[in-house]
Amino acid sequence: MTANPFPRRAEPDVRRQGLIAACTRVLAREGAAGTSVRVIAREAGISPGLITHYFAGIDALISATYDHVDQTVAAAMAQAVDAAGSDPRARLDAFVTASFAPPIADRALLATWIAFWSLVTARPDIARQHDDQYAAYRARLTELLAACGVRCDHLRLAAISVTALVDGLWLELCLSPGCFTGTEAGVIARAHIDALLTRRA
Amino acid sequence: MTANPFPRRAEPDVRRQGLIAACTRVLAREGAAGTSVRVIAREAGISPGLITHYFAGIDALISATYDHVDQTVAAAMAQAVDAAGSDPRARLDAFVTASFAPPIADRALLATWIAFWSLVTARPDIARQHDDQYAAYRARLTELLAACGVRCDHLRLAAISVTALVDGLWLELCLSPGCFTGTEAGVIARAHIDALLTRRA
DNA sequence: CAGATTGTTGTACGATCGTTCAACAAGCTT
DNA sequence: AAGCTTGTTGAACGATCGTACAACAATCTG
């Protein structure tokens, strides 16, 4: 009855997703330095050789993991924005507030990001992947800001500004969780947006 | 004439500084992943075994490098602040503006920071070092903000806010230099401080 | 029930990792 | 000048890295 012609031991996509999930867990638990083929394979409950079979190499797996995490984040943000209704300001607030709560504010996510940043310096292709993903992030934020009535000629710097503030807060929140709370981060970000919007009016 | 009783091949402090400088250069050029004992030793023009002689291990060298870079940054910032004169607002502006110009906004610095962040997850002692250095950074910023008249009960969140914004801008400026300029980052940061100060008055 | 096909295993390989240590060399003391 | 102290070397070690590949097992075809 199944349409798949080769449903052997495990569906290829299921394996790939399983490997990505295992890679994410290892990245979170061991950090970028402790993430190796053997550790990931043990975490996924498979043989080390199978990783090379499904991915071109360990770098390709980490790249795919980054891509998957990025998509997960984007989806969670989009859902938070949609759940906020139709009021532009409420949607913008939901976007930044979601950044400081699970599953976004999470050490596992930070570990994945750091593992990637550490590759940006040496590998141009990964630098490009970072540029693309960040541009997409800013584009989504730009839409939300435009809907709130930010003037066109202020839009670019406004998006850069909010992105930087949210990122800085998110980074510190993950690195030093005891310093301030996610709620306080939300208060700071919304106050910054208040100032942005009133300056325009 | 020299007071040092054992000025053999090279002064111990000179060697240590040389190793730290070599480690900084390798970190910037190769990234955290490509930084090894042998590469650092070749960069410093010495034998691999000497590193273990001067530092407890490669981790201790990286830790010392982080510490040195942090002190260099703090010194550069302090100099920029002092050069701004005695006006509190001018001193605060100088602090944030210096963050987006050489030698602060530099890929080498970013690589060092990332190398350290990647160790925070797995090693509690390095997590503590990060917490301490960030607390010191916020303390210096808190002083500057207090001198500008920020109310006591707003001081903590104000410092966290400015720190996060400056860090976020600095991070993106180093990771994707083509996205916006250091001058634009300065404009954004000073506008944010404007909003902070006028809200208080 | 063969035979073909393919997911999966586990070992083996070469490279590189951080660290150790016996031997050497350079400077100080006597 | 001889002897001692100590910075420095470079080879060697065991561990671990990413990858390749022959053998095995499980499924599908006919």
Coordinates of C-alpha atoms (C1' of nucleotides) in Angstrom, one line a residue:
Chain A
M1 CA 0.0 0.0 0.0
T2 CA 2.9 2.3 0.7
A3 CA 4.0 4.4 -2.3
N4 CA 7.7 4.3 -1.3
P5 CA 9.5 1.6 -3.4
F6 CA 12.3 1.1 -0.9
P7 CA 11.1 1.2 2.7
R8 CA 14.0 -0.9 4.0
R9 CA 15.2 -0.6 7.5
A10 CA 14.3 3.1 7.9
E11 CA 12.9 5.8 5.7
P12 CA 15.8 7.9 4.3
D13 CA 14.1 11.1 5.4
V14 CA 13.4 9.7 8.9
R15 CA 17.1 8.8 9.2
R16 CA 18.2 12.2 8.1
Q17 CA 15.8 13.9 10.5
G18 CA 17.0 11.5 13.3
L19 CA 20.6 12.4 12.6
I20 CA 19.9 16.1 12.6
A21 CA 18.0 15.8 15.9
A22 CA 20.8 13.8 17.4
C23 CA 23.3 16.4 16.2
T24 CA 21.3 19.1 17.8
R25 CA 21.2 17.3 21.1
V26 CA 25.0 16.6 21.1
L27 CA 25.7 20.2 20.1
A28 CA 23.7 21.4 23.1
R29 CA 25.1 18.9 25.6
E30 CA 28.8 18.8 24.5
G31 CA 29.3 22.1 22.8
A32 CA 30.9 22.6 19.4
A33 CA 34.2 21.2 20.4
G34 CA 32.8 17.9 21.7
T35 CA 30.6 17.2 18.6
S36 CA 32.1 14.4 16.5
V37 CA 30.9 11.7 14.2
R38 CA 31.1 8.9 16.8
V39 CA 29.3 10.9 19.5
I40 CA 26.5 11.8 17.1
A41 CA 26.2 8.2 15.9
R42 CA 26.0 6.9 19.5
E43 CA 23.4 9.5 20.3
A44 CA 21.3 8.5 17.3
G45 CA 21.8 4.8 18.0
I46 CA 23.5 3.9 14.7
S47 CA 26.9 3.0 13.4
P48 CA 29.4 5.8 12.7
G49 CA 29.7 4.9 9.0
L50 CA 26.1 5.6 8.4
I51 CA 26.6 9.3 8.8
T52 CA 28.9 9.5 5.7
H53 CA 26.2 7.5 3.9
Y54 CA 23.5 10.1 4.4
F55 CA 25.6 13.2 4.5
A56 CA 28.7 14.2 2.4
G57 CA 30.6 14.6 5.7
I58 CA 30.3 15.9 9.2
D59 CA 30.4 19.5 8.0
A60 CA 27.4 18.9 5.7
L61 CA 25.5 17.4 8.7
I62 CA 26.2 20.4 10.9
S63 CA 25.2 22.7 8.0
A64 CA 21.9 20.8 7.6
T65 CA 21.4 21.0 11.4
Y66 CA 21.8 24.7 11.3
D67 CA 19.4 25.0 8.4
H68 CA 16.8 22.9 10.2
V69 CA 17.2 24.8 13.5
D70 CA 16.8 28.1 11.5
Q71 CA 13.6 26.8 9.9
T72 CA 12.2 25.7 13.3
V73 CA 12.9 29.1 14.8
A74 CA 11.3 30.9 11.8
A75 CA 8.2 28.6 12.1
A76 CA 7.9 29.2 15.9
M77 CA 8.2 33.0 15.3
A78 CA 5.6 33.0 12.5
Q79 CA 3.2 31.0 14.7
A80 CA 3.7 33.5 17.6
V81 CA 3.0 36.4 15.3
D82 CA -0.1 34.8 13.8
A83 CA -1.4 33.9 17.2
A84 CA -1.2 37.6 18.1
G85 CA -4.1 38.6 15.8
S86 CA -4.2 41.3 13.3
D87 CA -3.1 44.4 15.2
P88 CA 0.4 45.4 13.8
R89 CA 1.9 46.5 17.1
A90 CA 0.6 43.3 18.8
R91 CA 2.2 41.2 16.1
L92 CA 5.5 43.0 16.4
D93 CA 5.5 42.6 20.2
A94 CA 4.7 38.9 19.8
F95 CA 7.8 38.6 17.5
V96 CA 10.2 40.0 20.0
T97 CA 8.6 38.5 23.1
A98 CA 8.8 35.0 21.5
S99 CA 12.6 35.5 21.2
F100 CA 13.0 35.4 24.9
A101 CA 10.9 32.3 25.8
P102 CA 11.3 28.6 25.0
P103 CA 11.9 27.2 22.5
I104 CA 13.8 30.2 21.2
A105 CA 15.8 31.2 24.3
D106 CA 17.6 27.9 24.7
R107 CA 21.1 26.8 25.2
A108 CA 20.8 24.2 22.6
L109 CA 20.0 26.8 20.0
L110 CA 22.9 29.0 21.1
A111 CA 25.3 26.0 20.9
T112 CA 24.2 25.4 17.3
W113 CA 24.6 29.0 16.4
I114 CA 28.1 29.2 18.0
A115 CA 29.2 26.1 16.2
F116 CA 28.2 27.8 12.9
W117 CA 29.7 31.1 13.7
S118 CA 33.0 29.4 14.4
L119 CA 33.0 28.1 10.9
V120 CA 32.1 31.4 9.2
T121 CA 35.7 32.7 9.5
A122 CA 37.3 29.8 7.6
R123 CA 34.6 28.8 5.1
P124 CA 33.1 31.2 2.6
D125 CA 30.1 28.9 1.8
I126 CA 29.0 28.9 5.4
A127 CA 29.5 32.7 5.6
R128 CA 27.1 33.0 2.7
Q129 CA 24.6 30.7 4.4
H130 CA 24.7 33.0 7.5
D131 CA 24.3 36.1 5.4
D132 CA 21.2 34.6 3.6
Q133 CA 19.5 33.5 6.8
Y134 CA 20.1 36.8 8.6
A135 CA 18.8 38.8 5.6
A136 CA 15.7 36.7 5.7
Y137 CA 15.3 37.3 9.4
R138 CA 15.6 41.1 8.9
A139 CA 13.2 40.9 6.0
R140 CA 10.5 39.4 8.2
L141 CA 11.1 42.0 10.9
T142 CA 11.1 44.8 8.3
E143 CA 7.6 43.7 7.2
L144 CA 6.3 43.9 10.8
L145 CA 7.9 47.3 11.3
A146 CA 6.4 48.7 8.1
A147 CA 3.0 47.5 9.1
C148 CA 3.4 49.6 12.3
G149 CA 4.0 52.7 10.2
V150 CA 7.7 53.2 10.3
R151 CA 8.7 55.6 7.6
C152 CA 10.3 54.0 4.5
D153 CA 13.6 55.9 4.9
H154 CA 13.9 54.8 8.5
L155 CA 13.0 51.2 7.9
R156 CA 16.4 49.8 7.2
L157 CA 18.1 51.1 10.2
A158 CA 15.1 50.4 12.4
A159 CA 15.2 46.7 11.4
I160 CA 18.9 46.5 12.0
S161 CA 18.5 48.2 15.4
V162 CA 15.7 45.9 16.6
T163 CA 17.5 42.8 15.3
A164 CA 20.7 43.8 17.1
L165 CA 18.9 44.5 20.4
V166 CA 17.0 41.3 20.3
D167 CA 20.0 39.3 19.3
G168 CA 22.2 40.8 22.0
L169 CA 19.5 40.2 24.7
W170 CA 19.0 36.6 23.4
L171 CA 22.7 35.9 23.4
E172 CA 23.3 37.1 27.0
L173 CA 20.1 35.4 28.2
C174 CA 21.5 32.1 26.9
L175 CA 25.1 32.6 28.0
S176 CA 24.4 33.9 31.5
P177 CA 20.9 32.9 32.4
G178 CA 21.2 34.3 35.9
C179 CA 21.9 37.9 34.9
F180 CA 18.4 38.9 33.8
T181 CA 15.1 37.2 32.9
G182 CA 13.3 36.7 29.7
T183 CA 10.5 38.9 30.9
E184 CA 12.9 41.7 31.6
A185 CA 14.4 41.2 28.1
G186 CA 10.9 41.6 26.7
V187 CA 10.3 44.8 28.6
I188 CA 13.6 46.3 27.3
A189 CA 12.8 45.3 23.7
R190 CA 9.3 46.7 23.8
A191 CA 10.5 49.9 25.3
H192 CA 13.0 50.3 22.5
I193 CA 10.2 49.7 19.9
D194 CA 8.0 52.3 21.7
A195 CA 10.8 54.9 21.3
L196 CA 11.2 53.9 17.6
L197 CA 7.5 54.3 16.8
T198 CA 6.9 57.6 18.8
R199 CA 10.0 59.2 17.2
R200 CA 8.4 58.6 13.8
A201 CA 4.9 60.0 14.7
Chain B
M1 CA 72.1 45.8 35.3
T2 CA 68.9 43.8 34.8
A3 CA 67.1 42.8 37.9
N4 CA 65.9 39.5 36.5
P5 CA 68.1 36.6 37.7
F6 CA 67.3 34.3 34.7
P7 CA 67.1 36.1 31.4
R8 CA 67.9 33.0 29.4
R9 CA 66.8 32.6 25.8
A10 CA 63.7 34.8 26.3
E11 CA 62.0 36.5 29.2
P12 CA 59.2 34.2 30.5
D13 CA 56.7 37.1 30.3
V14 CA 57.8 37.9 26.8
R15 CA 57.3 34.3 25.8
R16 CA 53.9 34.2 27.3
Q17 CA 52.9 37.4 25.6
G18 CA 54.3 36.1 22.3
L19 CA 52.3 32.9 22.6
I20 CA 49.1 34.9 23.4
A21 CA 49.7 37.1 20.4
A22 CA 50.3 34.1 18.2
C23 CA 47.2 32.4 19.5
T24 CA 45.2 35.6 18.8
R25 CA 46.4 35.7 15.2
V26 CA 45.7 32.0 14.6
L27 CA 42.2 32.3 16.1
A28 CA 41.5 35.1 13.7
R29 CA 42.9 33.4 10.7
E30 CA 41.8 29.8 11.1
G31 CA 38.9 30.1 13.4
A32 CA 38.3 28.2 16.6
A33 CA 38.3 24.8 14.8
G34 CA 41.7 25.3 13.2
T35 CA 43.5 26.4 16.3
S36 CA 45.8 23.7 17.6
V37 CA 49.0 23.5 19.6
R38 CA 51.1 22.9 16.5
V39 CA 49.7 25.7 14.5
I40 CA 50.1 28.2 17.3
A41 CA 53.7 27.0 17.9
R42 CA 54.6 27.4 14.2
E43 CA 53.0 30.9 14.3
A44 CA 55.1 31.8 17.3
G45 CA 58.2 30.3 15.8
I46 CA 58.8 27.8 18.6
S47 CA 58.5 24.1 19.3
P48 CA 55.1 22.6 20.2
G49 CA 56.4 21.3 23.5
L50 CA 57.1 24.8 24.8
I51 CA 53.4 25.6 25.0
T52 CA 52.8 23.0 27.7
H53 CA 55.9 24.4 29.4
Y54 CA 54.4 27.9 29.7
F55 CA 50.7 27.0 30.1
A56 CA 49.0 24.1 31.8
G57 CA 47.5 23.1 28.4
I58 CA 46.0 24.5 25.3
D59 CA 42.8 25.4 27.2
A60 CA 44.8 27.5 29.6
L61 CA 46.4 29.3 26.7
I62 CA 43.1 30.1 25.1
S63 CA 41.8 31.2 28.5
A64 CA 44.7 33.5 28.9
T65 CA 44.3 34.8 25.4
Y66 CA 40.6 35.6 26.1
D67 CA 41.7 37.4 29.3
H68 CA 44.3 39.4 27.5
V69 CA 42.0 40.4 24.7
D70 CA 39.4 41.5 27.2
Q71 CA 41.9 43.7 29.0
T72 CA 43.0 45.2 25.7
V73 CA 39.4 46.0 24.8
A74 CA 38.8 47.5 28.2
A75 CA 41.9 49.7 27.9
A76 CA 41.0 50.9 24.5
M77 CA 37.5 51.8 25.7
A78 CA 38.8 53.6 28.7
Q79 CA 41.2 55.6 26.6
A80 CA 38.3 56.6 24.2
V81 CA 36.2 57.7 27.1
D82 CA 39.0 59.7 28.7
A83 CA 39.8 61.4 25.4
A84 CA 36.2 62.6 25.2
G85 CA 36.7 65.0 28.1
S86 CA 34.5 65.5 31.1
D87 CA 31.0 65.9 29.7
P88 CA 29.1 62.8 30.8
R89 CA 27.1 62.4 27.6
A90 CA 30.2 62.9 25.4
R91 CA 31.9 60.2 27.5
L92 CA 29.0 57.8 27.0
D93 CA 28.9 58.5 23.3
A94 CA 32.6 57.9 23.0
F95 CA 32.2 54.5 24.7
V96 CA 29.6 53.2 22.3
T97 CA 31.2 54.8 19.2
A98 CA 34.5 53.1 20.0
S99 CA 32.8 49.8 19.9
F100 CA 32.2 50.1 16.2
A101 CA 35.7 51.1 15.0
P102 CA 39.1 49.4 15.0
P103 CA 40.5 47.9 17.0
I104 CA 37.3 46.8 18.7
A105 CA 35.2 46.0 15.6
D106 CA 37.5 43.3 14.2
R107 CA 37.1 39.8 13.0
A108 CA 40.1 38.7 15.1
L109 CA 38.3 39.8 18.3
L110 CA 35.1 38.0 17.2
A111 CA 37.0 34.8 16.5
T112 CA 38.4 34.9 20.0
W113 CA 35.0 35.5 21.6
I114 CA 33.4 32.7 19.6
A115 CA 36.2 30.3 20.6
F116 CA 35.3 31.1 24.1
W117 CA 31.6 31.0 23.8
S118 CA 32.0 27.5 22.4
L119 CA 33.6 26.4 25.6
V120 CA 31.1 28.0 28.0
T121 CA 28.6 25.2 27.5
A122 CA 30.9 22.4 28.5
R123 CA 33.2 24.0 31.1
P124 CA 31.9 25.7 34.2
D125 CA 35.1 27.5 35.0
I126 CA 35.0 29.2 31.6
A127 CA 31.3 30.1 32.1
R128 CA 32.4 31.8 35.3
Q129 CA 35.1 33.7 33.5
H130 CA 32.6 34.9 31.0
D131 CA 30.1 36.0 33.7
D132 CA 32.8 37.9 35.5
Q133 CA 34.1 39.8 32.5
Y134 CA 30.6 40.7 31.3
A135 CA 29.7 41.9 34.8
A136 CA 32.7 44.2 34.7
Y137 CA 31.7 45.5 31.3
R138 CA 28.2 46.3 32.5
A139 CA 29.6 47.9 35.6
R140 CA 31.7 50.3 33.5
L141 CA 28.7 51.2 31.4
T142 CA 26.5 51.6 34.5
E143 CA 28.9 54.3 35.8
L144 CA 28.7 56.2 32.5
L145 CA 24.9 56.0 32.5
A146 CA 24.6 57.1 36.1
A147 CA 26.8 60.2 35.4
C148 CA 24.3 61.1 32.7
G149 CA 21.5 61.2 35.3
V150 CA 19.7 57.9 34.7
R151 CA 17.5 57.1 37.7
C152 CA 18.8 54.5 40.1
D153 CA 15.8 52.2 39.7
H154 CA 16.3 52.3 35.9
L155 CA 20.0 51.9 35.9
R156 CA 20.2 48.1 35.8
L157 CA 17.9 47.6 32.9
A158 CA 19.4 50.5 31.1
A159 CA 22.9 49.1 31.3
I160 CA 21.6 45.7 30.1
S161 CA 19.8 47.3 27.3
V162 CA 22.7 49.3 26.0
T163 CA 25.1 46.4 26.4
A164 CA 22.8 44.1 24.4
L165 CA 22.3 46.6 21.6
V166 CA 26.0 47.4 21.3
D167 CA 26.9 43.7 21.4
G168 CA 24.3 42.8 18.8
L169 CA 25.5 45.5 16.5
W170 CA 29.1 44.6 17.0
L171 CA 28.4 40.9 16.4
E172 CA 26.7 41.5 13.1
L173 CA 29.2 44.2 12.1
C174 CA 32.0 41.5 12.4
L175 CA 30.0 38.6 11.0
S176 CA 28.5 40.4 8.0
P177 CA 30.6 43.5 7.4
G178 CA 28.7 44.3 4.2
C179 CA 25.3 44.7 5.8
F180 CA 25.8 48.1 7.5
T181 CA 28.7 50.4 8.5
G182 CA 30.3 51.2 11.8
T183 CA 29.1 54.7 11.4
E184 CA 25.5 53.5 11.0
A185 CA 25.9 51.4 14.1
G186 CA 27.0 54.4 16.1
V187 CA 24.0 56.4 14.9
I188 CA 21.6 53.6 16.0
A189 CA 23.3 53.2 19.4
R190 CA 23.3 57.0 20.1
A191 CA 19.7 57.3 19.1
H192 CA 18.8 54.5 21.6
I193 CA 20.7 56.3 24.3
D194 CA 18.8 59.6 23.4
A195 CA 15.6 57.8 24.0
L196 CA 16.8 56.3 27.3
L197 CA 17.8 59.7 28.6
T198 CA 14.8 61.7 27.5
R199 CA 12.4 59.2 28.9
R200 CA 14.0 59.7 32.3
A201 CA 13.8 63.5 32.3
Chain C
dC1 C1' 12.5 -20.3 -2.5
dA2 C1' 16.7 -18.3 -5.1
dG3 C1' 18.7 -14.0 -6.6
dA4 C1' 19.2 -9.2 -6.7
dT5 C1' 19.3 -4.9 -4.3
dT6 C1' 20.3 -1.9 -0.7
dG7 C1' 20.4 -0.3 4.2
dT8 C1' 23.7 -1.1 7.9
dT9 C1' 27.6 -2.6 10.5
dG10 C1' 32.1 -2.6 12.3
dT11 C1' 36.7 -2.4 11.4
dA12 C1' 40.7 -0.4 9.4
dC13 C1' 43.4 3.6 7.8
dG14 C1' 45.9 7.8 7.7
dA15 C1' 45.9 12.2 9.8
dT16 C1' 46.0 15.1 13.6
dC17 C1' 45.0 16.0 18.3
dG18 C1' 47.2 17.4 23.3
dT19 C1' 50.8 15.9 26.1
dT20 C1' 55.1 13.9 27.8
dC21 C1' 60.0 13.4 28.2
dA22 C1' 64.9 12.4 27.4
dA23 C1' 68.4 15.0 25.2
dC24 C1' 70.6 19.3 23.9
dA25 C1' 72.1 24.1 24.3
dA26 C1' 72.6 28.5 26.3
dG27 C1' 73.7 31.4 30.1
dC28 C1' 75.0 32.0 35.1
dT29 C1' 77.9 30.8 39.1
dT30 C1' 82.1 29.5 41.1
Chain D
dA1 C1' 87.2 26.8 32.3
dA2 C1' 84.1 23.6 34.6
dG3 C1' 79.7 22.7 36.5
dC4 C1' 75.1 23.7 37.4
dT5 C1' 70.6 25.5 36.1
dT6 C1' 67.1 26.0 33.0
dG7 C1' 65.0 27.3 28.5
dT8 C1' 64.2 24.7 24.3
dT9 C1' 63.8 21.0 21.1
dG10 C1' 61.8 17.3 18.5
dA11 C1' 60.5 12.7 18.5
dA12 C1' 57.2 9.6 20.4
dC13 C1' 52.8 8.2 22.7
dG14 C1' 48.1 7.1 23.1
dA15 C1' 43.7 9.0 21.9
dT16 C1' 40.5 10.6 18.8
dC17 C1' 39.4 12.7 14.6
dG18 C1' 36.7 12.0 9.6
dT19 C1' 36.3 8.8 6.1
dA20 C1' 36.4 4.4 3.2
dC21 C1' 35.1 -0.1 2.4
dA22 C1' 34.4 -5.1 2.6
dA23 C1' 31.1 -8.1 4.8
dC24 C1' 26.5 -8.8 6.7
dA25 C1' 21.5 -8.6 7.0
dA26 C1' 17.1 -7.4 5.6
dT27 C1' 13.9 -6.5 2.1
dC28 C1' 11.9 -6.9 -2.6
dT29 C1' 11.5 -9.2 -7.1
dG30 C1' 10.5 -13.0 -10.0

